[in-house]
Tab-separated table of C-alpha atoms in Angstrom:
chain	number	residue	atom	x	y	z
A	1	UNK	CA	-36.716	-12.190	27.577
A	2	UNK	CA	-36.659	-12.337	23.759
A	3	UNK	CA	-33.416	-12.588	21.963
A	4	UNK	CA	-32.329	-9.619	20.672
A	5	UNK	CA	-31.581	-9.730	16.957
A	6	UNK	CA	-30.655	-6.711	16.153
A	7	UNK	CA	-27.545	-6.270	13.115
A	8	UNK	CA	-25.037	-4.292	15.191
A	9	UNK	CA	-22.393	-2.991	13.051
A	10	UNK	CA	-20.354	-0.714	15.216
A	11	UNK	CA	-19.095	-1.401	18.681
A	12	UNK	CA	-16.588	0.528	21.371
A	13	UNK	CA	-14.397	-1.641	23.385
A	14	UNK	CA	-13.262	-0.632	26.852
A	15	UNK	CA	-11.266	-3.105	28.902
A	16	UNK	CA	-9.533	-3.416	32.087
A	17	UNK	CA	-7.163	-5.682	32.798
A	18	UNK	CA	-6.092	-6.701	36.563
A	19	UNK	CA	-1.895	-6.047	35.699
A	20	UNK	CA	-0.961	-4.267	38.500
A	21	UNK	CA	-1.002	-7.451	41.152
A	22	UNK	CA	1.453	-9.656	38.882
A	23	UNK	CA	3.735	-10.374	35.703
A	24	UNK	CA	0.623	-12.596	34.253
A	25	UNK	CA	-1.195	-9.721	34.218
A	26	UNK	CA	0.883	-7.656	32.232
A	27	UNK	CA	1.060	-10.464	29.228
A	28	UNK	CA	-2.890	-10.505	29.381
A	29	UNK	CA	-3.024	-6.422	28.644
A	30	UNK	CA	-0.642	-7.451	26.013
A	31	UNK	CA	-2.563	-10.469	24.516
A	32	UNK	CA	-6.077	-8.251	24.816
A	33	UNK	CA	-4.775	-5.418	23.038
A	34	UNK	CA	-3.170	-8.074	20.146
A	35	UNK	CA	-6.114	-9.517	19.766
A	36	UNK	CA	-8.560	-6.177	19.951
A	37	UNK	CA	-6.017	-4.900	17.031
A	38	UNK	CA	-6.778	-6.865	14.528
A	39	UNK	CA	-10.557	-6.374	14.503
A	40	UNK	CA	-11.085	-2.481	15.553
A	41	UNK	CA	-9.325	1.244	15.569
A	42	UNK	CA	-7.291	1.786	18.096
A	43	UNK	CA	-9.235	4.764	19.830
A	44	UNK	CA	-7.614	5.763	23.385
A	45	UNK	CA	-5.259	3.658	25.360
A	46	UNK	CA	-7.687	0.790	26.714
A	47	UNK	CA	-10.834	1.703	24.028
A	48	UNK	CA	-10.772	-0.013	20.767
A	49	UNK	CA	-14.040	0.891	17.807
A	50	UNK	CA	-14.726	0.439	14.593
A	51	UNK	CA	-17.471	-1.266	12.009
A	52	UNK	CA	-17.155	-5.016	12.215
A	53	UNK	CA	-19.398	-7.461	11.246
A	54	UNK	CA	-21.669	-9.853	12.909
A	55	UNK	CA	-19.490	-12.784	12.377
A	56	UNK	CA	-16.341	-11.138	13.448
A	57	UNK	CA	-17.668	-10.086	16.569
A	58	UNK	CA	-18.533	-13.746	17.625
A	59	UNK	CA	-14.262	-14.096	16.517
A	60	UNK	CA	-13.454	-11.743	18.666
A	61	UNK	CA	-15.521	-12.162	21.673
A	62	UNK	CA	-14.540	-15.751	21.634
A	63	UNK	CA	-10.774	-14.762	21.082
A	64	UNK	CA	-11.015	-12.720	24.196
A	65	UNK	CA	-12.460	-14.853	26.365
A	66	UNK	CA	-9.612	-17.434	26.076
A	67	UNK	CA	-7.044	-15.249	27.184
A	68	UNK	CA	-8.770	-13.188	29.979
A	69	UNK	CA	-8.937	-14.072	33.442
A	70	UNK	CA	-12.584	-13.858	34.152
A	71	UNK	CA	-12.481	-13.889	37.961
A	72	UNK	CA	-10.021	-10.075	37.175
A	73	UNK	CA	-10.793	-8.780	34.346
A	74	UNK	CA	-13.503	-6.393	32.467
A	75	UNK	CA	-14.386	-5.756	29.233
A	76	UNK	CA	-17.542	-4.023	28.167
A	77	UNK	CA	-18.582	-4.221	24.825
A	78	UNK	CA	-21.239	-1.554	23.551
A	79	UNK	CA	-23.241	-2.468	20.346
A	80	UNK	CA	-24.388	0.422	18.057
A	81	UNK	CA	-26.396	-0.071	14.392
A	82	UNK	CA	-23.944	2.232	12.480
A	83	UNK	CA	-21.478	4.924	13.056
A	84	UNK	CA	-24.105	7.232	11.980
A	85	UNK	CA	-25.797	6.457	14.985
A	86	UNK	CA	-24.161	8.331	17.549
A	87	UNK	CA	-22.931	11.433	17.801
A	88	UNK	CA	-19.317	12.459	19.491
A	89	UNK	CA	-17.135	15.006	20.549
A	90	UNK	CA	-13.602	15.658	21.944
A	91	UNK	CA	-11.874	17.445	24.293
A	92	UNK	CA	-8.142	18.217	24.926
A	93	UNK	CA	-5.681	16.814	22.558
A	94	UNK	CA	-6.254	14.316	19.589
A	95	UNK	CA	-2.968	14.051	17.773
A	96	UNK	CA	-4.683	10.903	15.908
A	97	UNK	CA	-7.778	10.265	13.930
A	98	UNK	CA	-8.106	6.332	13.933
A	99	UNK	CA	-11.490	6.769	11.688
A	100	UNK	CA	-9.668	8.781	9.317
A	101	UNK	CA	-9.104	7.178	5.958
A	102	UNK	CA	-5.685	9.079	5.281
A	103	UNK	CA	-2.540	7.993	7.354
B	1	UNK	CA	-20.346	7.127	6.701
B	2	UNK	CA	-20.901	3.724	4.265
B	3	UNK	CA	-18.681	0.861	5.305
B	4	UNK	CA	-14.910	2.058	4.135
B	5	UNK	CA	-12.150	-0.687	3.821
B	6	UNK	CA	-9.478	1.240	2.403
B	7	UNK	CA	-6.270	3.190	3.659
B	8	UNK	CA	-4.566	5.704	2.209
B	9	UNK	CA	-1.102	6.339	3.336
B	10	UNK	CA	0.227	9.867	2.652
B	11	UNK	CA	3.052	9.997	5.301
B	12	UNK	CA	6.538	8.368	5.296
B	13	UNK	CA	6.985	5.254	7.026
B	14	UNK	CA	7.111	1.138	7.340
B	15	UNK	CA	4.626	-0.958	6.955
B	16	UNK	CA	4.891	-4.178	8.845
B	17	UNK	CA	3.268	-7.230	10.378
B	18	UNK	CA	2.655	-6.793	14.083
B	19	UNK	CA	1.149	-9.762	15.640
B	20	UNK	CA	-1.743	-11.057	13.528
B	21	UNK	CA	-2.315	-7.456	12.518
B	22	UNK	CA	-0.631	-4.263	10.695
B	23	UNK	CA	1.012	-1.871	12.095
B	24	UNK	CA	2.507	1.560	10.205
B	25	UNK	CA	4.850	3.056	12.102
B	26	UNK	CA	7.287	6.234	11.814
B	27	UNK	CA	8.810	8.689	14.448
B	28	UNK	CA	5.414	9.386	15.706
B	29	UNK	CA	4.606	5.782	17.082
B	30	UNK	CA	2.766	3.066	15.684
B	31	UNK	CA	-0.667	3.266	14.031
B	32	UNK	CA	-2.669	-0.246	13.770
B	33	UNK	CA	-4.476	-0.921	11.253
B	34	UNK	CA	-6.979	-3.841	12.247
B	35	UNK	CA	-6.326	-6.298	9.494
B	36	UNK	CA	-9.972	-7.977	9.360
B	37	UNK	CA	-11.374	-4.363	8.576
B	38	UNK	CA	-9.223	-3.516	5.442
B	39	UNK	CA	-9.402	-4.686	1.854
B	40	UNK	CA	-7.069	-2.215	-0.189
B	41	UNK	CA	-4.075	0.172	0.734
B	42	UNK	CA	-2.650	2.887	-1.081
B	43	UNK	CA	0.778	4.038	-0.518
B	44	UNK	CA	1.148	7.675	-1.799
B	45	UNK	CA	3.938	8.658	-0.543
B	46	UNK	CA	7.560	6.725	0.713
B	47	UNK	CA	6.888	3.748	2.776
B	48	UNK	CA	8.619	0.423	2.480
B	49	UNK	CA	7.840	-3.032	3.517
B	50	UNK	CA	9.225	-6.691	3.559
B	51	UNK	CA	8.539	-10.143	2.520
B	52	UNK	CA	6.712	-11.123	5.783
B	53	UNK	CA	4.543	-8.652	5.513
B	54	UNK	CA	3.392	-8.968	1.892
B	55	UNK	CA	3.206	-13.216	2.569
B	56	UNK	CA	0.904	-11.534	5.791
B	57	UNK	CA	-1.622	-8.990	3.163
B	58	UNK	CA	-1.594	-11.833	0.636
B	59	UNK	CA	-2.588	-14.305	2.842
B	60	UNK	CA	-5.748	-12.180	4.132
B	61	UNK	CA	-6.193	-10.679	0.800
B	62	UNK	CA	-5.272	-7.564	1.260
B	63	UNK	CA	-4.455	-5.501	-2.452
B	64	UNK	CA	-1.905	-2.906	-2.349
B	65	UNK	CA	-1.831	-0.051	-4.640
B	66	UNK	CA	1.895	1.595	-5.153
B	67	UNK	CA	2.028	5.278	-6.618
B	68	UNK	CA	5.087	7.509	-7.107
B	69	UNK	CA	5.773	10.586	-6.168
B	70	UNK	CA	3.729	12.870	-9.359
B	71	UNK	CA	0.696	10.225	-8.058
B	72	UNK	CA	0.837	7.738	-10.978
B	73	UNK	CA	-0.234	4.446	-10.745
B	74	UNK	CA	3.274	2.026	-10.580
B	75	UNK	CA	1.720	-1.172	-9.673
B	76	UNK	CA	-0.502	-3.222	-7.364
B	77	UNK	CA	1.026	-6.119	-4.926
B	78	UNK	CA	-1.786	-8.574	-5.768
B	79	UNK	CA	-2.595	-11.530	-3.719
B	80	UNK	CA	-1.979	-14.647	-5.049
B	81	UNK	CA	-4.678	-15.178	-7.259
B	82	UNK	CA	-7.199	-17.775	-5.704
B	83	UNK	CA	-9.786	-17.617	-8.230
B	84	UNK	CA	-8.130	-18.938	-11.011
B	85	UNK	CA	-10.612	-20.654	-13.972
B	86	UNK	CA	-8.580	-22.072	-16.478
B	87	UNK	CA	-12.085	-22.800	-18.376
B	88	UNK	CA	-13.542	-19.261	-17.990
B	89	UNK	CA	-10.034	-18.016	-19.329
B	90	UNK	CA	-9.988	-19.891	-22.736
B	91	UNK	CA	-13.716	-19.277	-23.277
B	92	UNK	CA	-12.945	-15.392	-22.445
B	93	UNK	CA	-10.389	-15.635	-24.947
B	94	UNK	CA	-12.778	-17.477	-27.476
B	95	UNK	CA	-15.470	-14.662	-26.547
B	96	UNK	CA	-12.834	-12.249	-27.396
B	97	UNK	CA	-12.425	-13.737	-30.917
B	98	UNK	CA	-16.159	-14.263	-31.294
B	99	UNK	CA	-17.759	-11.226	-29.893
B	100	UNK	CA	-15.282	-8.541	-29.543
B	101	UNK	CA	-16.940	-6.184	-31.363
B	102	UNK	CA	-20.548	-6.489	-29.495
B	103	UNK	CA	-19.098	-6.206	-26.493
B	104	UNK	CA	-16.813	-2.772	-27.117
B	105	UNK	CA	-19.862	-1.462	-28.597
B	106	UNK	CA	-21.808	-1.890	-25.709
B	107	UNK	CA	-19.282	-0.408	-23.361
B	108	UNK	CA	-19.356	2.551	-25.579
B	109	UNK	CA	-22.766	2.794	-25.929
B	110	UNK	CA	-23.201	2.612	-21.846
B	111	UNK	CA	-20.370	5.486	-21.693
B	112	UNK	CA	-22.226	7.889	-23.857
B	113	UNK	CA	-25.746	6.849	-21.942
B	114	UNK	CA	-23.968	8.026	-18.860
B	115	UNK	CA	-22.351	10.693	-19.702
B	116	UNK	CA	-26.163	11.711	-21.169
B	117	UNK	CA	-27.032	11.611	-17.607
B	118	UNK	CA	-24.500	13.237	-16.017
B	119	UNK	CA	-24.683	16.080	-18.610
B	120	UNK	CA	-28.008	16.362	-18.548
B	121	UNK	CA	-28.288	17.891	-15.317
B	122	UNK	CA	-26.709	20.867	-16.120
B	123	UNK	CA	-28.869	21.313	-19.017
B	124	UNK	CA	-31.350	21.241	-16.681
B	125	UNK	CA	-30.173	23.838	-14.758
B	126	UNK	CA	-30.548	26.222	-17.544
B	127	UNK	CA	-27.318	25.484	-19.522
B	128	UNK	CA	-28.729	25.019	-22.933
B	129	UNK	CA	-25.655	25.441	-25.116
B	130	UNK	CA	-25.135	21.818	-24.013
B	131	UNK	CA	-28.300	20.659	-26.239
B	132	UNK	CA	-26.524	19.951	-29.436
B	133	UNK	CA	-24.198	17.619	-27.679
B	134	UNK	CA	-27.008	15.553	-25.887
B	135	UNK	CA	-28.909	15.140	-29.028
B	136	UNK	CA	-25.355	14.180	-30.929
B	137	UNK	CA	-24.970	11.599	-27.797
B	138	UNK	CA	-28.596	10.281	-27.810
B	139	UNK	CA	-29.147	9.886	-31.748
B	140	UNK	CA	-26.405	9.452	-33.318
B	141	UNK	CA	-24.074	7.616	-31.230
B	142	UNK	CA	-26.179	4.729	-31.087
B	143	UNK	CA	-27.477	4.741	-34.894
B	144	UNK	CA	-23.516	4.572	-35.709
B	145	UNK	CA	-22.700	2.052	-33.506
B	146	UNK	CA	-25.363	-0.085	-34.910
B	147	UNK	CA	-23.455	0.124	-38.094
B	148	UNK	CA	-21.131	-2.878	-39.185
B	149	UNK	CA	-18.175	-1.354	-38.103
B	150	UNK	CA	-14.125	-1.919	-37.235
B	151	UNK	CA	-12.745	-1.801	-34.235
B	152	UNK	CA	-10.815	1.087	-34.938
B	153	UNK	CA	-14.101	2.670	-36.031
B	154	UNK	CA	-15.721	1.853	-32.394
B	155	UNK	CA	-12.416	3.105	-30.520
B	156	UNK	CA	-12.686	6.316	-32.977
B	157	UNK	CA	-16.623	7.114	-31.760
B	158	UNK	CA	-15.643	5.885	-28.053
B	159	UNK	CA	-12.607	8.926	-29.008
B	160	UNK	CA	-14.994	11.597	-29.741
B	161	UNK	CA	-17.212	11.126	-27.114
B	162	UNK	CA	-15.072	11.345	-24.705
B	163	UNK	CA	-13.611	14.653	-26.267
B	164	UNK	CA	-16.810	16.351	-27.017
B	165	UNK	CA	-17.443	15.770	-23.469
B	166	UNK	CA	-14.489	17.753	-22.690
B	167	UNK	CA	-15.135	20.197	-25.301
B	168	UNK	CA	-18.492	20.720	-22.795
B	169	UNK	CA	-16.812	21.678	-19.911
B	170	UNK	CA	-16.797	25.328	-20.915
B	171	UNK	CA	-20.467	25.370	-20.647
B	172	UNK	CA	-20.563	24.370	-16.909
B	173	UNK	CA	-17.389	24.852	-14.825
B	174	UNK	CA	-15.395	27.917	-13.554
B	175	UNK	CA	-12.796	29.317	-16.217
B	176	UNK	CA	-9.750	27.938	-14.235
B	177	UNK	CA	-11.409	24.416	-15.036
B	178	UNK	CA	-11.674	24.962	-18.642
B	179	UNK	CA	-9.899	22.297	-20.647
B	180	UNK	CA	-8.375	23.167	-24.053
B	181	UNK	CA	-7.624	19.910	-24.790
B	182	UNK	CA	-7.125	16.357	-22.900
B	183	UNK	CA	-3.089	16.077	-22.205
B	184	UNK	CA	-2.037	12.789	-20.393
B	185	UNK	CA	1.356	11.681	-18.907
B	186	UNK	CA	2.214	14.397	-17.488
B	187	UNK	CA	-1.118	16.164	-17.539
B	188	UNK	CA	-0.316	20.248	-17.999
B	189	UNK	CA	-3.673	21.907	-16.031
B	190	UNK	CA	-5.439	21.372	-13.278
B	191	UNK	CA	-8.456	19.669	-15.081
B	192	UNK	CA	-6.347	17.125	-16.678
B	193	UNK	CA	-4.453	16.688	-13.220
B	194	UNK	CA	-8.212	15.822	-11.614
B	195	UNK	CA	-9.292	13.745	-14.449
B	196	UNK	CA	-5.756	11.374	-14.693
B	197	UNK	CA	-5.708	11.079	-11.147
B	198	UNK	CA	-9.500	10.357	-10.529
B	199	UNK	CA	-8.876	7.756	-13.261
B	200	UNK	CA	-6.130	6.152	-11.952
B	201	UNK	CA	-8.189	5.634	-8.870
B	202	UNK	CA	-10.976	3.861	-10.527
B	203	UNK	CA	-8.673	2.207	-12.647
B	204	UNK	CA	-7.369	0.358	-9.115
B	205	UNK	CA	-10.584	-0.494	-7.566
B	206	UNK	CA	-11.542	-1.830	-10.323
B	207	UNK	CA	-8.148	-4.127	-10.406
B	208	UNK	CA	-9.716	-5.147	-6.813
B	209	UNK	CA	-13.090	-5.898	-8.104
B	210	UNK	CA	-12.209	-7.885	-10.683
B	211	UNK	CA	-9.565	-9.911	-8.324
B	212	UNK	CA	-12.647	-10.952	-6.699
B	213	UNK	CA	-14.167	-12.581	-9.531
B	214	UNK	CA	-12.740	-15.353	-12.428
B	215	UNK	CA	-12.402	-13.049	-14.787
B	216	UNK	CA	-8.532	-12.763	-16.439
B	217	UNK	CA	-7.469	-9.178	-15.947
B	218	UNK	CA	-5.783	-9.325	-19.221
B	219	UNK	CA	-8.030	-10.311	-21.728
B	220	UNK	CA	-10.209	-6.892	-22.782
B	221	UNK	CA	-12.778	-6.453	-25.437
B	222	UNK	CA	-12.416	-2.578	-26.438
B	223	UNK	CA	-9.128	-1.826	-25.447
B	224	UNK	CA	-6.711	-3.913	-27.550
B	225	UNK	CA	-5.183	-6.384	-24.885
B	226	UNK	CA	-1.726	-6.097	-25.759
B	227	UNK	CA	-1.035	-3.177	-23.688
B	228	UNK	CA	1.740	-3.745	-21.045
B	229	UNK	CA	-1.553	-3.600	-18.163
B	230	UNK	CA	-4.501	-5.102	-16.844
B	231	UNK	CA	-6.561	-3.713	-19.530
B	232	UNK	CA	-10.092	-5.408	-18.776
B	233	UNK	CA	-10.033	-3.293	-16.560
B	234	UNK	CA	-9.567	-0.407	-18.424
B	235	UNK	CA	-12.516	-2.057	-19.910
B	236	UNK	CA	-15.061	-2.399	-16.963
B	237	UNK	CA	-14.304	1.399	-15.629
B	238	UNK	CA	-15.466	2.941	-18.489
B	239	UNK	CA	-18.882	2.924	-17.827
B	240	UNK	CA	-18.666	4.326	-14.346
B	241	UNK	CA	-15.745	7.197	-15.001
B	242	UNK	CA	-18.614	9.501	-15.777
B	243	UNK	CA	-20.680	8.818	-12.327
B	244	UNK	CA	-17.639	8.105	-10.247
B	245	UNK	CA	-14.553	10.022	-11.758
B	246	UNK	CA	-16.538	13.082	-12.933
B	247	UNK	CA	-19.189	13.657	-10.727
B	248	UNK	CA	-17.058	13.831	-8.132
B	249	UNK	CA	-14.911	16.661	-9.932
B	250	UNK	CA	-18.017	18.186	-10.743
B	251	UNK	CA	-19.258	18.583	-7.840
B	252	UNK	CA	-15.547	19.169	-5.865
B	253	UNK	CA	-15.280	22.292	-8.767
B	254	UNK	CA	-18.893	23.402	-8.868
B	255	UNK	CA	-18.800	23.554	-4.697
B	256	UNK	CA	-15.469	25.829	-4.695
B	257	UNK	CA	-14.213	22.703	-2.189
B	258	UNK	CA	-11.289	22.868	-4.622
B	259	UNK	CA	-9.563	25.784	-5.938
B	260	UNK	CA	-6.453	26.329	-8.639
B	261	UNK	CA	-4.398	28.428	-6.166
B	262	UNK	CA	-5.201	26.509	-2.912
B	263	UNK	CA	-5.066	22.453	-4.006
B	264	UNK	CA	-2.645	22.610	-6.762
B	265	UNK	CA	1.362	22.492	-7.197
B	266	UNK	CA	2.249	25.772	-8.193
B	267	UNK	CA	5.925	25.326	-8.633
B	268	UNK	CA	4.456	22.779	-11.893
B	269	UNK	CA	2.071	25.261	-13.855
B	270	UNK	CA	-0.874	23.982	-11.366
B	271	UNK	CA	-0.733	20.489	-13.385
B	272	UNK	CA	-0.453	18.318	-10.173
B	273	UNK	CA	-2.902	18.206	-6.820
B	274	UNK	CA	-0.853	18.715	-3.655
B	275	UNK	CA	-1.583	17.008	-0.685
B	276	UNK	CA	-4.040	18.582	0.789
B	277	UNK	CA	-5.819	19.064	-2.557
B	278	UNK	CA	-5.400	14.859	-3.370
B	279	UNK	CA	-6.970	14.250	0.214
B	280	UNK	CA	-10.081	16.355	-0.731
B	281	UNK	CA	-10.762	14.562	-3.995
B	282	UNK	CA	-9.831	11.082	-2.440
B	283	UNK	CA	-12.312	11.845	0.688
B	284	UNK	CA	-15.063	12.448	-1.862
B	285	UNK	CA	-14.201	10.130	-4.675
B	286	UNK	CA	-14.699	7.302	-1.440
B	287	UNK	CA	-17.995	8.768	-0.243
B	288	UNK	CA	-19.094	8.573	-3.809
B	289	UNK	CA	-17.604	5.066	-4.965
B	290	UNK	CA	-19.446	3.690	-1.269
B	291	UNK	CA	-22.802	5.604	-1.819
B	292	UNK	CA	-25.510	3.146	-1.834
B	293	UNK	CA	-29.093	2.751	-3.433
B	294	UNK	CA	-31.504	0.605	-4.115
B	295	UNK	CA	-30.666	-2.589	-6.884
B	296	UNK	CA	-33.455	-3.297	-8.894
B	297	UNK	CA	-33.007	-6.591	-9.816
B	298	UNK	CA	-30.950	-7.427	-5.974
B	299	UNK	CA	-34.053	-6.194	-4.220
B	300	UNK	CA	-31.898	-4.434	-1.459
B	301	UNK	CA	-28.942	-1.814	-0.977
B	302	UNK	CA	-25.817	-1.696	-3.095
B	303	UNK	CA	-22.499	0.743	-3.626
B	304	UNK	CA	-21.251	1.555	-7.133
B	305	UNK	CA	-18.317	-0.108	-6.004
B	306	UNK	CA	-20.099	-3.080	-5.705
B	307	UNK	CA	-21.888	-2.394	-9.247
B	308	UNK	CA	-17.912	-2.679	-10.893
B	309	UNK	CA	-17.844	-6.242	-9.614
B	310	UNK	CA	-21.875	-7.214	-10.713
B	311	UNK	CA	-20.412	-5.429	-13.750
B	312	UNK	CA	-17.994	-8.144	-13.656
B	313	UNK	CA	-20.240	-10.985	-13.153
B	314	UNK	CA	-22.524	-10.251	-15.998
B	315	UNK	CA	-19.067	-10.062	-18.395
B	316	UNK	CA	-18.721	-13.889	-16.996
B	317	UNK	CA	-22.050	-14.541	-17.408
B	318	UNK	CA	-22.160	-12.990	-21.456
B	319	UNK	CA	-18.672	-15.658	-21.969
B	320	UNK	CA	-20.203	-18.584	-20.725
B	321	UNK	CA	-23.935	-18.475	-21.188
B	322	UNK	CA	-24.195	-15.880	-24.149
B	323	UNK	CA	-26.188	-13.387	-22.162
B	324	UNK	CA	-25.991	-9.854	-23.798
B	325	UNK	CA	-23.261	-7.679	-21.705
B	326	UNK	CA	-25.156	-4.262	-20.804
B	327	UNK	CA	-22.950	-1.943	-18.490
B	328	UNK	CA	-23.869	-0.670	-15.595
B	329	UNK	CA	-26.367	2.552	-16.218
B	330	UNK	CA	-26.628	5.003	-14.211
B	331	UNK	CA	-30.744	5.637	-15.416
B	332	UNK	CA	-31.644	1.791	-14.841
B	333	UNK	CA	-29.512	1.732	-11.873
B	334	UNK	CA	-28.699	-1.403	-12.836
C-alpha cells in the first residue's frame, strides 16, 4: 500500500486504559492523561482533541507508547485535515467548551 | 477556524504548572491548557500565579499579557529574551540616527494608504460625502510627506490623519458610534472604548511578534523612543490598526453584533465594554488577526498576524542591508 502523506492537523484521542485489574494500572491512566495534556483539549473524560502539528504528533505518539502497556491498553487516534472538516454536535450537558478561546 | 494559539482568561482563578502542562483552576475544577498548543495568554480579569509557573511559560515561550480591571494594558511577563543581537541593536540605533525620518514617513504614508482602502469601501457603497477625504489622503498626504520635513511635522500629518479619519465616522456608522472627538485614558464613549481597547490588543501581539524576531522593542522610528514602553511597537501596528483594529469595529457596528445598551458599562456613561461585549470584539478581532490569504512574494498562505512579524523582518532587513522599509499594504497584500 502507498504511504499515506496526507498533512493531518486535527486529531481526537480516545484511550482505554486496563486500571481496574491493579495499582499499575491506575498510574498508567494517570501518566496517559499527563502526557495527552500537554498536546490537546481536554474534551470528555478519556477523549483528548485539538490542532497539533505533524511533528508533535510523532512527540506524542512516541510519548505514549513508553508508558502504555501494549498487551492492555487502547488508544485510537483519528486523523482529520482541519477542524473545519467535520462537523459535530452535542447532547446533554456541556458545562465546558475546551475549543473556546475565552476561559 | 485558522490555527488559534491564544487564551483569554476572563474568570477568577490560579494559574499553575501541572505536570509538564498548565492547568487554570478555580471552584469549578481544573481546566488544562495543553502547553505545546499555546503561544500568548491574556489575563482579564483576577488570577494569580507563582514563580514556578512563570520559570514553566518562559521556558516554552509562552508571553503573558496582564490587564486591569477598566481592560488597560499593565504589562506583559516576557520570556527571557533568546534572540538577543547586540549587532542588530547598535546598527538599529545608528539607523535611528541616520534614517529616522524615512522610515516614520513611510509608516505614515502606509497608514493613510490603508486607511484609503478601508474607507474606500464605503464610498463605494454610495457614501460620497467621504470623497473629499480620500482625495485629501491620496494627493496630498503623500506630496507633503515628500517635503523636507521635521519630525514634529511628520507626527503632526500622521495627527491629522488619524483625526480626519475619525471626523469620517459620521458618514458611515450608526449615531450611537459617532465620535466627537478621540478621548484616551479613560476613553468617555463607546467608540473610543472600542478603538483603545482594539488598540491595546494589537499593541500586544505585536509585543509577541516582535519577541520573535532581533529587533529591540525599544528603539522606534516615529514614535519618539523615550516613552516609558515598548514603542517599536507602537511603531509596527500602525500600519495594520486600520485592517485589524477598525475593520473589525466596522464590521462588529455595521452588523448590529454590538450595541450601546447591550455590550457596554452603563453604570460609566457607556465608556467601557462589559464582558460579554469584550468577548464579542475579542472573538472577531482573532478571526480577523488569523484570516489568511495568499502572499505574493511567499507564494503560499499567510495571516496578518504573521504579516506584523514579515513587517518586522523587512525593518531588520532596511537596518542592516539598506533596503527601503514599505509597511505592510493592505492593496499589495504585501
Amino acid at each position: 500500500m502507498k504511504k499515506d502523506t496526507t498533512n493531518y492537523n486535527y486529531v481526537f484521542l480516545f484511550y482505554d486504559i486496563a486500571d481496574e485489574f491493579s495499582d499499575v494500572g491506575k498510574y498508567r491512566v494517570a501518566k496517559v492523561f499527563k502526557i495527552c495534556k500537554k498536546y490537546l483539549k481536554h474534551h470528555q473524560k478519556s477523549i483528548f482533541r485539538g490542532s497539533v502539528t505533524a511533528a508533535n504528533q510523532i512527540k506524542l505518539i512516541d510519548e505514549l507508547k513508553k508508558v502504555i502497556d501494549k498487551e492492555l491498553d487502547f488508544i485510537t487516534i483519528i486523523k482529520v485535515l482541519n477542524s473545519g472538516s467535520f462537523s459535530e454536535s452535542t447532547i446533554g450537558i456541556k458545562d465546558k467548551d475546551s475549543e473556546s478561546i475565552f476561559i | 477556524m485558522a490555527k488559534n494559539h491564544t487564551r483569554y482568561i476572563f474568570s477568577m482563578g490560579e494559574l499553575k504548572r501541572k505536570d509538564n502542562s498548565i492547568a487554570f483552576s478555580n471552584e469549578k475544577g481544573n481546566f488544562y491548557i495543553p502547553i505545546e498548543d499555546t503561544r500568548e495568554l491574556y489575563c482579564l480579569n483576577e488570577v494569580s500565579f507563582n514563580t514556578k509557573f512563570l520559570d514553566f511559560i518562559s521556558r516554552a515561550g509562552i508571553t503573558l499579557h496582564l490587564f486591569n480591571y477598566h481592560g488597560n494594558y499593565s504589562g506583559t511577563f516576557y520570556p527571557k529574551d533568546a534572540l538577543i543581537s547586540g549587532d542588530l541593536t547598535i546598527k538599529q540605533a545608528y539607523a535611528y540616527m541616520q534614517s529616522r525620518h524615512e522610515v516614520a514617513k513611510n509608516i505614515v504614508l502606509a497608514i493613510s494608504k490603508n486607511i484609503y482602502e478601508t474607507v474606500y469601501h464605503y464610498y463605494r457603497h454610495d457614501k460620497k460625502e467621504l470623497k473629499p477625504y480620500l482625495d485629501w489622503l491620496k494627493s496630498d498626504v503623500p506630496k507633503f510627506l515628500q517635503k523636507d520635513i521635521s519630525i514634529e511635522q511628520i507626527m503632526f500629518i500622521e495627527g491629522q490623519v488619524w483625526s480626519r479619519f475619525y471626523d469620517s465616522f459620521k458618514h458611515f456608522l450608526p449615531e450611537d458610534f459617532v465620535m466627537n472627538k478621540r478621548v484616551k485614558r479613560p476613553p468617555d464613549n463607546p467608540i473610543n472604548a472600542l478603538v483603545s481597547f482594539g488598540n491595546t490588543l494589537l499593541y500586544t501581539k505585536t509585543i509577541s511578534q516582535i519577541y520573535n524576531t532581533h529587533l529591540n522593542q525599544s528603539i522606534s522610528f516615529l514614535h519618539s523612543p523615550r516613552e516609558g514602553r515598548f514603542s517599536l511597537s507602537l511603531d509596527l501596528s500602525e500600519a495594520f490598526k486600520p485592517i485589524v483594529v477598525f475593520k473589525t469595529i466596522f464590521d462588529l457596528v455595521g452588523r448590529k453584533q454590538l450595541q450601546v445598551t447591550k455590550h457596554f458599562d452603563k453604570s460609566l456613561n457607556y465608556a467601557l465594554l462589559n464582558e460579554e461585549g469584550k468577548k464579542i470584539f475579542i472573538d472577531a478581532f482573532e478571526t480577523r488577526i488569523n484570516e489568511t490569504f495568499m502572499h505574493p512574494r511567499l507564494k503560499r498562505k499567510v495571516s496578518y498576524k504573521h504579516c506584523i512579524k514579515l513587517d518586522g523582518y523587512k525593518l531588520i532587513k532596511h537596518i542592516l542591508e539598506d533596503r527601503e522599509f514599505t509597511p505592510f499594504s493592505l492593496k499589495e497584500k504585501m
